[in-house]
Each structure stands twice: as C-alpha cells, then as structure tokens.
C-alpha cells in the first residue's frame, strides 16, 4: 500500500437531466479508497448510493470530475477499455444475484474466464473457485433457477472472483437473503478481504455495515461521514 | 473451440422452441417458394428450348439476289447448281442435304381454282422429312402429297386429281393424283418447308413440267447436332461463296434467342413472386429476434456489466438468427426437392430436366438466400442488444 489509492474520486458530480429540472445524484464528491480496504457505503434511498456504485463499477462516467481506478482515468478510456476493466479489475456481486439463467452454475462462473481468455476453462479455475464457496461438482451442474437464494449468491461471488479482480463491489449482497444466510455470505466477503481484496459494500443495514472497517455515509449526493 | 455465445444462442432457441420453430417455418416457406419457383421456370425454359432446337436444326441455302453489272444481261439461271449442291454436300459432312425445287402456280381441282406452292423433292427425302398423316408417300410419277390446309380447303381425298398450271384452252394441263395428306405443321415447320399450303411432287415430275433440271431453288441442310450450326454454316460459306456471294445461308436461331429471353424474364417474374414469401419470413425472423432481445434485456445487462464486449453480444444474437436460418434452410432445402418435383410434374408434366444442375442449383441458392435473409433480419436486433446501457438494462425486470 503505497501513495496512490486504488480508487480516487476527484470532485465527482453526476447530474441527470429531467423534465422537472436537473437532478444531482452525486454532488462534488472527493474520496480515496486504498487497496485492501473494506468499505461500507451507507445512506437512505435516494442518497446516491446506486449512482456511486455505478461510478465505482465503471458502468457509468461522471458528468464532471474525475475517477481513477487502478491509476487510470475512466473518462479518457474507450468503451472497450472500460469493458475490459470491468472484466479484469472488478468483481460484481448484486442484490438479485444476476446469474445468467441459460447457463449452469459452473458455466456462470466459467463465463468471465471465457470472456478474458476467449476459450473454455481447462485450468480447473472455475471449479476451484466454486469449491471455495462450498459448491461441489454436482451442485455446479444446476441452473440458477434450481438453486436457493444463498446458493445463487455464492455462485455470484464465485463468478466475481474467478478473474482474480482487485476490487469486489457488492450492491446489497444480503438484501434478498434471510439473516442467517446473509451472515454466511458476509463471512465469505470477510474472508476475501483477509486475502487482500478491496471490498466495497453498499448497504442500508447497519448490522451488515459493521463488518466493514470504514463507513462512508451518503446523503443527498454528498459524503456526510467518511 | 466451442463458443459459449453459440451455446447461449442454442439454449435460447431451445428455451423458446415453439417461437423459434414458427420463425423457421417462415424461412422454410420462403426457401421452398424460391427454389420451386426457380426450378419451375428453369424446367419450363429447358423444355421449350429443347422443343425449339428441333425446329432450328435446319440451315436454308438459297441463291443470292442476282446483281448484274450495268449493261450485262441478268442471267436467267438463278438457282443453285449441281456443282454448288455437291460443294454443299461436301461441306455439310454427315448432315442430311435436301435440294428443293419450288414455284408458285395456279391449280384446279374439278371446277375450283387455287394457287399455292409446288415443291419438287426427291421421293427418298420426302419419306425422311415429311410427316404423312393419311395415305402414303410418293412412289412414282404423277403422284402428289398435299398440305393439311390445302387438303381441308379443297376437300381433297386420296385419289383426288389436281390439274397443275394456268388454265389455258389450247394446252392440256398436267394432272397429279393425291396419294397422301400431310399433318398440319403451322409455323413450327421443322424442315424449312411451309408445307401446309403446298403440293409436293417428285423432283423428276417437277423438272419435266417446270424445267430447271439440276438447278434448285433452295437447299436445306438438316443438322444432326444443333450445336454445330455455326460450324456447318461457316464450312458451307467458305466452300460455296469462295469468290463472291452466290448463296445466302440462313437459319432461325434468332427465334430461339428471343423465346429464351422471354422465358427467362418469365422465370425472373416467378422468382419475384417467390421472394415475397421470403420478405414475409424476414419480417417474422426480425420479430422473433426483437422479442428475444427484449425478453433478455436484463440478461444482456448482466453480460455487459460483467465485462462482455459489444461485439460478443452482437455475435450471440447473430448466432441465434443463424441457427433459425440453418434450421429453416435445411428443412426448406429438403422440402424443395419434394415440392419442387411435384410442382414441375404437375404444371409442366415433364420431370426429365428436374435433376439437371441448371434446375437443382435453385435449391442451394434458395437455402443460401434464406440464410442471408435470416442474418440480415438479425442485424438490427443484435445491434440494439449490443448498444444497450448496462445500468438501464440491469434495472429492466
């Protein structure tokens, strides 16, 4: 962990033009997240959590200001470069799991490897990552609709991990799970953080946020506590 | 390499099996329409062309228009001479050479007068080139066979006597006896003789009455193989018209060219009708692809957000169109053979040309066109899918 942070937001604003006037979702935000941090992003609905999430996940570009991820300015990248960055640097874990319904659990995890190496996985990496989240071969053959919520989220985490990203970005990862399953998922994330991943967690649940080492509180598009 | 995007497309097609099948049926119909229509047209063309070539295998050689130098007298002998005939025979090789005498004259049957052509032909040739429908062919002097029109007009029977020549009180006109009546040929005469309105007599009888022994008004060459037409014409021209144009060589090959071009525009027209069904198929493929895209918006959002390239998304949907196209084209191709064969046999009644390459080529052509139509119909849906905003797409339920 040297001087340059893994993620740097410099005076970032995101404005959505609406018929009723412009809506400022993010209002001049500046913050740094260093490699190896476990950050919880909190705030009431409408505070800009999701917008922030999209910015950090390189799914969107800010209206003004600059975002640097792993030292690169997002705004100056081409669409394809951003796509490759999403594939290689960031792992996404969504509230609704967002597995690909047509693919089995194994294929869902193998998918990012295929995107990266343009060929099917022969290294056993996908199976190994699935095993680390408690999936055996038999369960890996199931389609997402044959799995419980907790199982689906494990597969989603495995998918996020398979390309060995620096950042794990979780959007309400326990939002669709019961408390017990939710804590199991959180235990996996804690383990990942211990292995050196930078984990960013969006949640409105204070109990979940407690797992993090740093909490960023958003309100009306501004950071009120960091 | 097994492409995961291809896998995804296959699974999407399988998941929406009925919908995909219906879209493919559109392509099947299109392919069948294009190829059977094409085959129908081509078979028609081939048959008509073949029928026509039996009519154009005749080269007619006639004496050239006589042009005398000013002051010189115009030779009265304007026929093809025996020497020229021999040259023609040499040049014609294996092909049949038929010298013909011909004139126009008046004749009388009982009290009825008429006018028509009289042909003098070698009885051996008559047997070969004339189609006698009633009676027999000429065997001796004073016998004649008559064309269908003339026979009908004058109510000629076997045995009827015809006086040949202008009525003249001071001269007894020669008489021929009808021994045979020819079947009607119309314009499709295959031997260069318009025999419907003719009285045909033996060459010796003709020379006795009209003179001109060893001089002929026309020489026909009947080709064994119509493709040697130009070759034989050139050979005759070189041999007979050595120093100057003495004979004119003509054929009716221009007729086949014009009929062929008419038929080929007819085929194009039929094909255009067939294409309409492909247009309908294209709409249905487009519709299915758009449905597939809009049903999978969230899935597209997931794929895009975890780092799938636009080109890969496009590929996935183009594969899907391609799969629908392959299914449609293969089924369509198989059905084209069956339906095309039935259509040709029902509408033309002759399937002997069906399995020729010129006809069968419409099956792969129709399949290819079907596939292309499918992929083109998938272009826009694929482009739309790949250009979605991942955030909006993810939010879509």
Tab-separated table of C-alpha atoms in Angstrom, chain B residues 2-397:
chain	number	residue	atom	x	y	z
B	2	UNK	CA	-16.747	-24.359	-28.538
B	3	UNK	CA	-18.067	-20.835	-28.354
B	4	UNK	CA	-20.065	-20.048	-25.223
B	5	UNK	CA	-22.027	-17.424	-27.153
B	6	UNK	CA	-23.063	-20.092	-29.621
B	7	UNK	CA	-24.100	-22.249	-26.653
B	8	UNK	CA	-26.147	-19.384	-25.254
B	9	UNK	CA	-27.868	-18.929	-28.596
B	10	UNK	CA	-28.638	-22.621	-28.926
B	11	UNK	CA	-30.113	-22.607	-25.432
B	12	UNK	CA	-32.173	-19.533	-26.134
B	13	UNK	CA	-33.563	-21.180	-29.265
B	14	UNK	CA	-34.307	-24.346	-27.297
B	15	UNK	CA	-35.904	-22.414	-24.458
B	16	UNK	CA	-38.242	-20.650	-26.864
B	17	UNK	CA	-38.636	-23.694	-29.023
B	18	UNK	CA	-42.125	-23.039	-30.364
B	19	UNK	CA	-41.450	-19.413	-31.190
B	20	UNK	CA	-38.197	-20.274	-32.903
B	21	UNK	CA	-39.823	-23.090	-34.817
B	22	UNK	CA	-42.558	-20.802	-36.118
B	23	UNK	CA	-39.989	-18.273	-37.277
B	24	UNK	CA	-38.048	-21.022	-39.002
B	25	UNK	CA	-41.180	-22.196	-40.776
B	26	UNK	CA	-41.320	-18.769	-42.368
B	27	UNK	CA	-37.852	-19.361	-43.763
B	28	UNK	CA	-38.817	-22.880	-44.821
B	29	UNK	CA	-41.707	-21.490	-46.850
B	30	UNK	CA	-39.510	-18.800	-48.337
B	31	UNK	CA	-36.805	-21.245	-49.353
B	32	UNK	CA	-39.348	-23.666	-50.805
B	33	UNK	CA	-41.061	-20.867	-52.718
B	34	UNK	CA	-37.826	-19.517	-54.176
B	35	UNK	CA	-36.388	-22.862	-55.146
B	36	UNK	CA	-39.531	-24.480	-56.516
B	37	UNK	CA	-40.450	-21.369	-58.470
B	38	UNK	CA	-36.915	-21.156	-59.801
B	39	UNK	CA	-36.924	-24.820	-60.727
B	40	UNK	CA	-40.337	-24.488	-62.345
B	41	UNK	CA	-39.123	-21.624	-64.504
B	42	UNK	CA	-35.893	-23.337	-65.423
B	43	UNK	CA	-37.575	-26.609	-66.303
B	44	UNK	CA	-40.023	-24.744	-68.470
B	45	UNK	CA	-37.160	-22.955	-70.179
B	46	UNK	CA	-35.210	-26.150	-70.730
B	47	UNK	CA	-38.186	-27.959	-72.187
B	48	UNK	CA	-39.214	-25.156	-74.515
B	49	UNK	CA	-35.623	-24.642	-75.600
B	50	UNK	CA	-35.307	-28.293	-76.416
B	51	UNK	CA	-38.534	-28.267	-78.383
B	52	UNK	CA	-37.388	-25.208	-80.243
B	53	UNK	CA	-33.994	-26.598	-81.132
B	54	UNK	CA	-35.698	-29.426	-83.001
B	55	UNK	CA	-37.125	-26.668	-85.220
B	56	UNK	CA	-33.962	-24.722	-85.760
B	57	UNK	CA	-31.730	-27.520	-86.883
B	58	UNK	CA	-32.316	-26.576	-90.479
B	59	UNK	CA	-29.979	-24.383	-92.493
B	60	UNK	CA	-31.631	-22.975	-95.605
B	61	UNK	CA	-29.386	-22.153	-98.530
B	62	UNK	CA	-30.925	-20.001	-101.246
B	63	UNK	CA	-29.395	-18.362	-104.298
B	64	UNK	CA	-28.292	-14.830	-103.554
B	65	UNK	CA	-30.155	-11.959	-105.127
B	66	UNK	CA	-28.719	-11.570	-108.553
B	67	UNK	CA	-26.979	-8.328	-109.189
B	68	UNK	CA	-25.665	-7.738	-112.656
B	69	UNK	CA	-23.096	-5.204	-113.700
B	70	UNK	CA	-24.681	-2.323	-115.602
B	71	UNK	CA	-25.043	-3.304	-119.248
B	72	UNK	CA	-24.609	-7.009	-118.649
B	73	UNK	CA	-27.662	-9.192	-119.015
B	74	UNK	CA	-29.113	-10.769	-115.899
B	75	UNK	CA	-28.629	-14.468	-116.035
B	76	UNK	CA	-31.896	-16.340	-116.091
B	77	UNK	CA	-30.361	-19.178	-114.190
B	78	UNK	CA	-30.782	-18.012	-110.628
B	79	UNK	CA	-30.861	-21.412	-108.909
B	80	UNK	CA	-28.331	-23.422	-107.003
B	81	UNK	CA	-26.410	-25.501	-109.448
B	82	UNK	CA	-25.460	-29.132	-109.223
B	83	UNK	CA	-21.849	-28.119	-108.673
B	84	UNK	CA	-22.835	-25.897	-105.791
B	85	UNK	CA	-25.012	-28.684	-104.424
B	86	UNK	CA	-22.041	-31.024	-104.460
B	87	UNK	CA	-19.986	-28.425	-102.608
B	88	UNK	CA	-22.716	-28.061	-100.055
B	89	UNK	CA	-22.832	-31.822	-99.590
B	90	UNK	CA	-19.073	-31.850	-99.054
B	91	UNK	CA	-19.237	-29.065	-96.522
B	92	UNK	CA	-22.251	-30.475	-94.717
B	93	UNK	CA	-20.487	-33.723	-93.895
B	94	UNK	CA	-22.697	-36.174	-92.078
B	95	UNK	CA	-25.728	-33.909	-92.145
B	96	UNK	CA	-28.666	-34.534	-94.432
B	97	UNK	CA	-28.744	-32.313	-97.560
B	98	UNK	CA	-32.082	-31.832	-99.284
B	99	UNK	CA	-32.326	-29.998	-102.594
B	100	UNK	CA	-35.729	-28.408	-103.173
B	101	UNK	CA	-37.458	-27.109	-106.283
B	102	UNK	CA	-40.233	-24.683	-105.668
B	103	UNK	CA	-42.581	-22.469	-107.543
B	104	UNK	CA	-45.884	-20.736	-107.151
B	105	UNK	CA	-48.588	-21.639	-109.531
B	106	UNK	CA	-52.279	-21.968	-110.087
B	107	UNK	CA	-54.058	-25.304	-109.979
B	108	UNK	CA	-57.566	-26.621	-110.395
B	109	UNK	CA	-59.490	-29.284	-108.598
B	110	UNK	CA	-62.641	-30.034	-110.511
B	111	UNK	CA	-64.129	-26.629	-111.168
B	112	UNK	CA	-62.302	-24.941	-108.266
B	113	UNK	CA	-59.204	-22.922	-108.959
B	114	UNK	CA	-56.498	-22.276	-106.406
B	115	UNK	CA	-52.974	-21.015	-106.045
B	116	UNK	CA	-50.197	-22.439	-103.961
B	117	UNK	CA	-46.633	-23.635	-103.783
B	118	UNK	CA	-45.442	-26.671	-105.619
B	119	UNK	CA	-42.387	-28.387	-104.266
B	120	UNK	CA	-40.315	-30.881	-106.132
B	121	UNK	CA	-38.441	-33.202	-103.848
B	122	UNK	CA	-36.580	-36.459	-104.130
B	123	UNK	CA	-39.078	-39.160	-103.030
B	124	UNK	CA	-36.377	-40.585	-100.734
B	125	UNK	CA	-36.123	-37.231	-98.958
B	126	UNK	CA	-39.893	-36.860	-98.742
B	127	UNK	CA	-40.023	-40.077	-96.798
B	128	UNK	CA	-37.473	-38.703	-94.332
B	129	UNK	CA	-38.658	-35.173	-93.755
B	130	UNK	CA	-42.418	-35.215	-94.319
B	131	UNK	CA	-44.989	-36.482	-91.921
B	132	UNK	CA	-47.817	-38.046	-93.871
B	133	UNK	CA	-50.923	-38.321	-91.712
B	134	UNK	CA	-53.147	-40.011	-94.254
B	135	UNK	CA	-52.377	-42.147	-97.289
B	136	UNK	CA	-48.832	-42.837	-98.324
B	137	UNK	CA	-45.746	-41.106	-99.574
B	138	UNK	CA	-44.879	-40.539	-103.223
B	139	UNK	CA	-43.692	-43.616	-105.045
B	140	UNK	CA	-43.914	-42.661	-108.687
B	141	UNK	CA	-44.547	-40.072	-111.335
B	142	UNK	CA	-47.807	-38.170	-111.321
B	143	UNK	CA	-48.326	-38.659	-107.597
B	144	UNK	CA	-48.586	-35.806	-105.092
B	145	UNK	CA	-48.968	-35.299	-101.411
B	146	UNK	CA	-50.707	-32.183	-100.197
B	147	UNK	CA	-50.546	-29.980	-97.120
B	148	UNK	CA	-53.212	-30.022	-94.432
B	149	UNK	CA	-54.594	-26.574	-95.195
B	150	UNK	CA	-54.920	-27.103	-98.906
B	151	UNK	CA	-56.476	-30.531	-98.330
B	152	UNK	CA	-59.014	-29.050	-95.985
B	153	UNK	CA	-59.805	-26.036	-98.164
B	154	UNK	CA	-60.456	-28.059	-101.309
B	155	UNK	CA	-61.759	-31.113	-99.544
B	156	UNK	CA	-59.026	-33.251	-101.019
B	157	UNK	CA	-59.125	-37.008	-100.616
B	158	UNK	CA	-56.719	-39.733	-101.508
B	159	UNK	CA	-57.167	-40.209	-105.202
B	160	UNK	CA	-58.349	-36.687	-105.997
B	161	UNK	CA	-56.833	-35.327	-109.195
B	162	UNK	CA	-55.285	-31.904	-109.399
B	163	UNK	CA	-54.585	-30.026	-112.603
B	164	UNK	CA	-51.401	-28.031	-112.291
B	165	UNK	CA	-50.714	-24.752	-114.072
B	166	UNK	CA	-52.525	-21.758	-115.527
B	167	UNK	CA	-55.819	-22.640	-117.261
B	168	UNK	CA	-55.165	-22.477	-120.960
B	169	UNK	CA	-57.631	-23.722	-123.531
B	170	UNK	CA	-55.006	-24.678	-126.031
B	171	UNK	CA	-52.903	-26.837	-123.679
B	172	UNK	CA	-53.857	-29.864	-121.645
B	173	UNK	CA	-52.667	-29.284	-118.128
B	174	UNK	CA	-50.645	-31.993	-116.361
B	175	UNK	CA	-52.506	-33.874	-113.691
B	176	UNK	CA	-51.303	-35.306	-110.384
B	177	UNK	CA	-53.135	-37.716	-108.157
B	178	UNK	CA	-53.187	-37.158	-104.378
B	179	UNK	CA	-51.671	-40.152	-102.582
B	180	UNK	CA	-51.072	-38.633	-99.206
B	181	UNK	CA	-52.074	-35.773	-96.936
B	182	UNK	CA	-49.543	-34.195	-94.562
B	183	UNK	CA	-50.213	-33.412	-90.950
B	184	UNK	CA	-50.518	-29.760	-90.118
B	185	UNK	CA	-47.218	-28.074	-89.134
B	186	UNK	CA	-48.132	-24.412	-88.858
B	187	UNK	CA	-45.156	-22.117	-88.402
B	188	UNK	CA	-43.226	-24.642	-86.406
B	189	UNK	CA	-42.131	-26.358	-89.567
B	190	UNK	CA	-39.020	-28.266	-88.704
B	191	UNK	CA	-37.684	-28.683	-92.194
B	192	UNK	CA	-37.781	-25.194	-93.604
B	193	UNK	CA	-40.718	-26.017	-95.841
B	194	UNK	CA	-44.059	-24.437	-95.173
B	195	UNK	CA	-45.934	-27.495	-96.277
B	196	UNK	CA	-49.457	-26.658	-95.072
B	197	UNK	CA	-50.283	-24.837	-98.263
B	198	UNK	CA	-48.156	-26.933	-100.597
B	199	UNK	CA	-48.459	-29.587	-103.194
B	200	UNK	CA	-45.441	-31.829	-103.142
B	201	UNK	CA	-44.397	-33.812	-106.156
B	202	UNK	CA	-41.342	-35.808	-107.109
B	203	UNK	CA	-38.334	-33.874	-108.379
B	204	UNK	CA	-38.340	-35.617	-111.733
B	205	UNK	CA	-42.008	-34.863	-112.383
B	206	UNK	CA	-41.327	-31.252	-111.336
B	207	UNK	CA	-38.408	-30.861	-113.767
B	208	UNK	CA	-40.473	-32.352	-116.546
B	209	UNK	CA	-43.165	-29.758	-116.050
B	210	UNK	CA	-41.277	-26.689	-114.952
B	211	UNK	CA	-37.792	-27.358	-116.258
B	212	UNK	CA	-34.731	-26.454	-114.202
B	213	UNK	CA	-33.194	-29.883	-114.034
B	214	UNK	CA	-30.012	-29.840	-111.933
B	215	UNK	CA	-30.883	-26.381	-110.657
B	216	UNK	CA	-32.516	-25.951	-107.309
B	217	UNK	CA	-34.411	-23.113	-105.691
B	218	UNK	CA	-33.298	-23.984	-102.198
B	219	UNK	CA	-31.102	-26.478	-100.432
B	220	UNK	CA	-31.808	-27.459	-96.851
B	221	UNK	CA	-29.220	-28.934	-94.533
B	222	UNK	CA	-30.727	-30.782	-91.578
B	223	UNK	CA	-28.259	-30.843	-88.731
B	224	UNK	CA	-27.774	-33.935	-86.624
B	225	UNK	CA	-26.495	-31.761	-83.769
B	226	UNK	CA	-27.873	-28.264	-83.486
B	227	UNK	CA	-24.787	-27.028	-81.669
B	228	UNK	CA	-22.754	-27.443	-84.851
B	229	UNK	CA	-24.961	-24.857	-86.592
B	230	UNK	CA	-22.377	-22.090	-86.912
B	231	UNK	CA	-19.623	-24.530	-87.750
B	232	UNK	CA	-21.558	-26.059	-90.656
B	233	UNK	CA	-22.737	-22.660	-91.891
B	234	UNK	CA	-19.164	-21.410	-91.945
B	235	UNK	CA	-17.995	-24.504	-93.770
B	236	UNK	CA	-20.657	-24.087	-96.465
B	237	UNK	CA	-19.974	-20.392	-96.763
B	238	UNK	CA	-16.266	-20.987	-97.206
B	239	UNK	CA	-16.800	-23.663	-99.805
B	240	UNK	CA	-19.599	-22.195	-101.905
B	241	UNK	CA	-19.101	-18.466	-101.521
B	242	UNK	CA	-15.433	-18.705	-102.306
B	243	UNK	CA	-15.105	-15.730	-104.641
B	244	UNK	CA	-18.368	-13.881	-104.238
B	245	UNK	CA	-21.696	-14.302	-102.547
B	246	UNK	CA	-23.578	-16.795	-104.669
B	247	UNK	CA	-25.784	-18.295	-101.996
B	248	UNK	CA	-27.432	-16.927	-98.925
B	249	UNK	CA	-27.272	-19.065	-95.782
B	250	UNK	CA	-29.955	-18.561	-93.188
B	251	UNK	CA	-31.349	-20.212	-90.089
B	252	UNK	CA	-33.902	-19.492	-87.414
B	253	UNK	CA	-31.588	-19.464	-84.422
B	254	UNK	CA	-32.585	-15.870	-83.703
B	255	UNK	CA	-36.016	-17.229	-82.842
B	256	UNK	CA	-34.710	-19.370	-80.004
B	257	UNK	CA	-32.773	-16.430	-78.591
B	258	UNK	CA	-35.869	-14.286	-78.404
B	259	UNK	CA	-38.036	-17.047	-76.951
B	260	UNK	CA	-35.360	-17.879	-74.386
B	261	UNK	CA	-35.121	-14.297	-73.291
B	262	UNK	CA	-38.901	-14.088	-72.937
B	263	UNK	CA	-38.869	-17.239	-70.831
B	264	UNK	CA	-36.036	-16.049	-68.669
B	265	UNK	CA	-37.896	-12.835	-67.866
B	266	UNK	CA	-40.871	-15.016	-67.026
B	267	UNK	CA	-38.668	-17.011	-64.639
B	268	UNK	CA	-37.493	-13.794	-63.041
B	269	UNK	CA	-41.095	-12.780	-62.576
B	270	UNK	CA	-41.982	-16.106	-60.951
B	271	UNK	CA	-38.936	-15.788	-58.717
B	272	UNK	CA	-40.029	-12.313	-57.688
B	273	UNK	CA	-43.338	-13.747	-56.526
B	274	UNK	CA	-41.422	-16.386	-54.567
B	275	UNK	CA	-39.297	-13.675	-52.984
B	276	UNK	CA	-42.352	-12.063	-51.451
B	277	UNK	CA	-42.695	-15.058	-49.169
B	278	UNK	CA	-39.089	-14.569	-48.090
B	279	UNK	CA	-39.883	-10.977	-47.278
B	280	UNK	CA	-42.666	-12.208	-45.012
B	281	UNK	CA	-40.217	-14.683	-43.490
B	282	UNK	CA	-37.733	-11.886	-42.905
B	283	UNK	CA	-40.364	-9.934	-41.006
B	284	UNK	CA	-41.124	-12.915	-38.815
B	285	UNK	CA	-37.445	-13.583	-38.080
B	286	UNK	CA	-36.978	-9.909	-37.294
B	287	UNK	CA	-39.953	-10.048	-34.959
B	288	UNK	CA	-38.684	-13.143	-33.150
B	289	UNK	CA	-35.229	-11.645	-32.783
B	290	UNK	CA	-36.655	-8.412	-31.400
B	291	UNK	CA	-38.707	-10.433	-28.929
B	292	UNK	CA	-35.655	-12.412	-27.957
B	293	UNK	CA	-33.760	-9.185	-27.359
B	294	UNK	CA	-36.491	-7.503	-25.350
B	295	UNK	CA	-37.098	-10.609	-23.248
B	296	UNK	CA	-33.438	-10.819	-22.409
B	297	UNK	CA	-32.752	-7.179	-21.646
B	298	UNK	CA	-31.731	-7.942	-18.071
B	299	UNK	CA	-29.562	-10.824	-19.180
B	300	UNK	CA	-27.891	-8.506	-21.698
B	301	UNK	CA	-27.397	-6.037	-18.840
B	302	UNK	CA	-25.682	-8.716	-16.747
B	303	UNK	CA	-23.467	-9.783	-19.647
B	304	UNK	CA	-22.473	-6.186	-20.372
B	305	UNK	CA	-21.839	-5.220	-16.746
B	306	UNK	CA	-19.524	-8.121	-16.006
B	307	UNK	CA	-17.388	-7.264	-18.989
B	308	UNK	CA	-18.843	-8.763	-22.169
B	309	UNK	CA	-17.772	-6.849	-25.256
B	310	UNK	CA	-20.429	-5.346	-27.520
B	311	UNK	CA	-19.179	-7.455	-30.400
B	312	UNK	CA	-19.693	-10.584	-28.317
B	313	UNK	CA	-23.297	-9.642	-27.550
B	314	UNK	CA	-23.885	-8.977	-31.244
B	315	UNK	CA	-22.362	-12.319	-32.089
B	316	UNK	CA	-24.662	-14.083	-29.658
B	317	UNK	CA	-27.783	-12.707	-31.318
B	318	UNK	CA	-26.474	-13.185	-34.834
B	319	UNK	CA	-25.791	-16.812	-33.949
B	320	UNK	CA	-29.394	-17.086	-32.905
B	321	UNK	CA	-30.578	-15.716	-36.254
B	322	UNK	CA	-28.096	-18.015	-37.935
B	323	UNK	CA	-29.446	-21.065	-36.093
B	324	UNK	CA	-33.011	-20.178	-37.073
B	325	UNK	CA	-31.783	-19.718	-40.626
B	326	UNK	CA	-29.937	-23.040	-40.724
B	327	UNK	CA	-32.953	-24.912	-39.407
B	328	UNK	CA	-35.236	-23.178	-41.887
B	329	UNK	CA	-32.857	-23.578	-44.800
B	330	UNK	CA	-32.163	-27.275	-44.216
B	331	UNK	CA	-35.817	-28.198	-43.809
B	332	UNK	CA	-36.660	-25.893	-46.699
B	333	UNK	CA	-33.982	-27.470	-48.873
B	334	UNK	CA	-35.295	-30.965	-48.275
B	335	UNK	CA	-38.880	-29.903	-48.852
B	336	UNK	CA	-37.886	-28.028	-52.012
B	337	UNK	CA	-36.840	-31.277	-53.642
B	338	UNK	CA	-40.209	-32.856	-52.894
B	339	UNK	CA	-42.409	-29.839	-53.535
B	340	UNK	CA	-40.358	-28.618	-56.491
B	341	UNK	CA	-40.608	-32.034	-58.112
B	342	UNK	CA	-44.364	-32.143	-57.547
B	343	UNK	CA	-44.876	-28.634	-58.911
B	344	UNK	CA	-42.785	-29.315	-62.015
B	345	UNK	CA	-44.540	-32.594	-62.662
B	346	UNK	CA	-47.987	-31.088	-62.079
B	347	UNK	CA	-47.523	-27.878	-64.056
B	348	UNK	CA	-45.182	-28.987	-66.828
B	349	UNK	CA	-45.867	-32.695	-66.849
B	350	UNK	CA	-42.258	-33.483	-67.682
B	351	UNK	CA	-39.660	-34.007	-64.991
B	352	UNK	CA	-36.853	-35.211	-67.226
B	353	UNK	CA	-34.981	-31.938	-66.727
B	354	UNK	CA	-35.599	-31.708	-62.965
B	355	UNK	CA	-32.347	-33.290	-61.869
B	356	UNK	CA	-30.137	-31.274	-64.199
B	357	UNK	CA	-27.707	-28.934	-62.421
B	358	UNK	CA	-29.368	-25.865	-64.001
B	359	UNK	CA	-32.566	-26.804	-62.205
B	360	UNK	CA	-31.212	-28.239	-58.941
B	361	UNK	CA	-28.978	-25.216	-58.361
B	362	UNK	CA	-32.066	-23.350	-57.172
B	363	UNK	CA	-32.144	-25.475	-54.010
B	364	UNK	CA	-28.769	-24.395	-52.608
B	365	UNK	CA	-29.433	-20.913	-53.992
B	366	UNK	CA	-32.772	-20.736	-52.174
B	367	UNK	CA	-31.170	-22.053	-48.984
B	368	UNK	CA	-28.403	-19.500	-49.190
B	369	UNK	CA	-30.836	-16.667	-49.792
B	370	UNK	CA	-32.926	-17.873	-46.824
B	371	UNK	CA	-29.854	-17.856	-44.598
B	372	UNK	CA	-28.818	-14.410	-45.754
B	373	UNK	CA	-32.316	-13.083	-45.158
B	374	UNK	CA	-32.191	-14.527	-41.636
B	375	UNK	CA	-28.871	-12.974	-40.760
B	376	UNK	CA	-29.824	-9.619	-42.257
B	377	UNK	CA	-33.058	-9.677	-40.227
B	378	UNK	CA	-30.982	-10.348	-37.117
B	379	UNK	CA	-28.614	-7.433	-37.690
B	380	UNK	CA	-30.713	-4.686	-36.186
B	381	UNK	CA	-31.882	-6.664	-33.118
B	382	UNK	CA	-28.274	-7.709	-32.484
B	383	UNK	CA	-27.068	-4.149	-32.865
B	384	UNK	CA	-29.758	-2.939	-30.494
B	385	UNK	CA	-28.845	-5.545	-27.887
B	386	UNK	CA	-25.162	-4.675	-28.004
B	387	UNK	CA	-25.769	-0.951	-27.669
B	388	UNK	CA	-27.862	-1.108	-24.525
B	389	UNK	CA	-26.789	0.814	-21.483
B	390	UNK	CA	-25.836	-1.828	-18.902
B	391	UNK	CA	-27.356	0.114	-15.999
B	392	UNK	CA	-30.722	0.605	-17.730
B	393	UNK	CA	-30.681	-2.982	-18.941
B	394	UNK	CA	-29.970	-4.331	-15.452
B	395	UNK	CA	-32.815	-2.326	-13.974
B	396	UNK	CA	-35.225	-3.834	-16.514
B	397	UNK	CA	-37.390	-6.502	-14.933
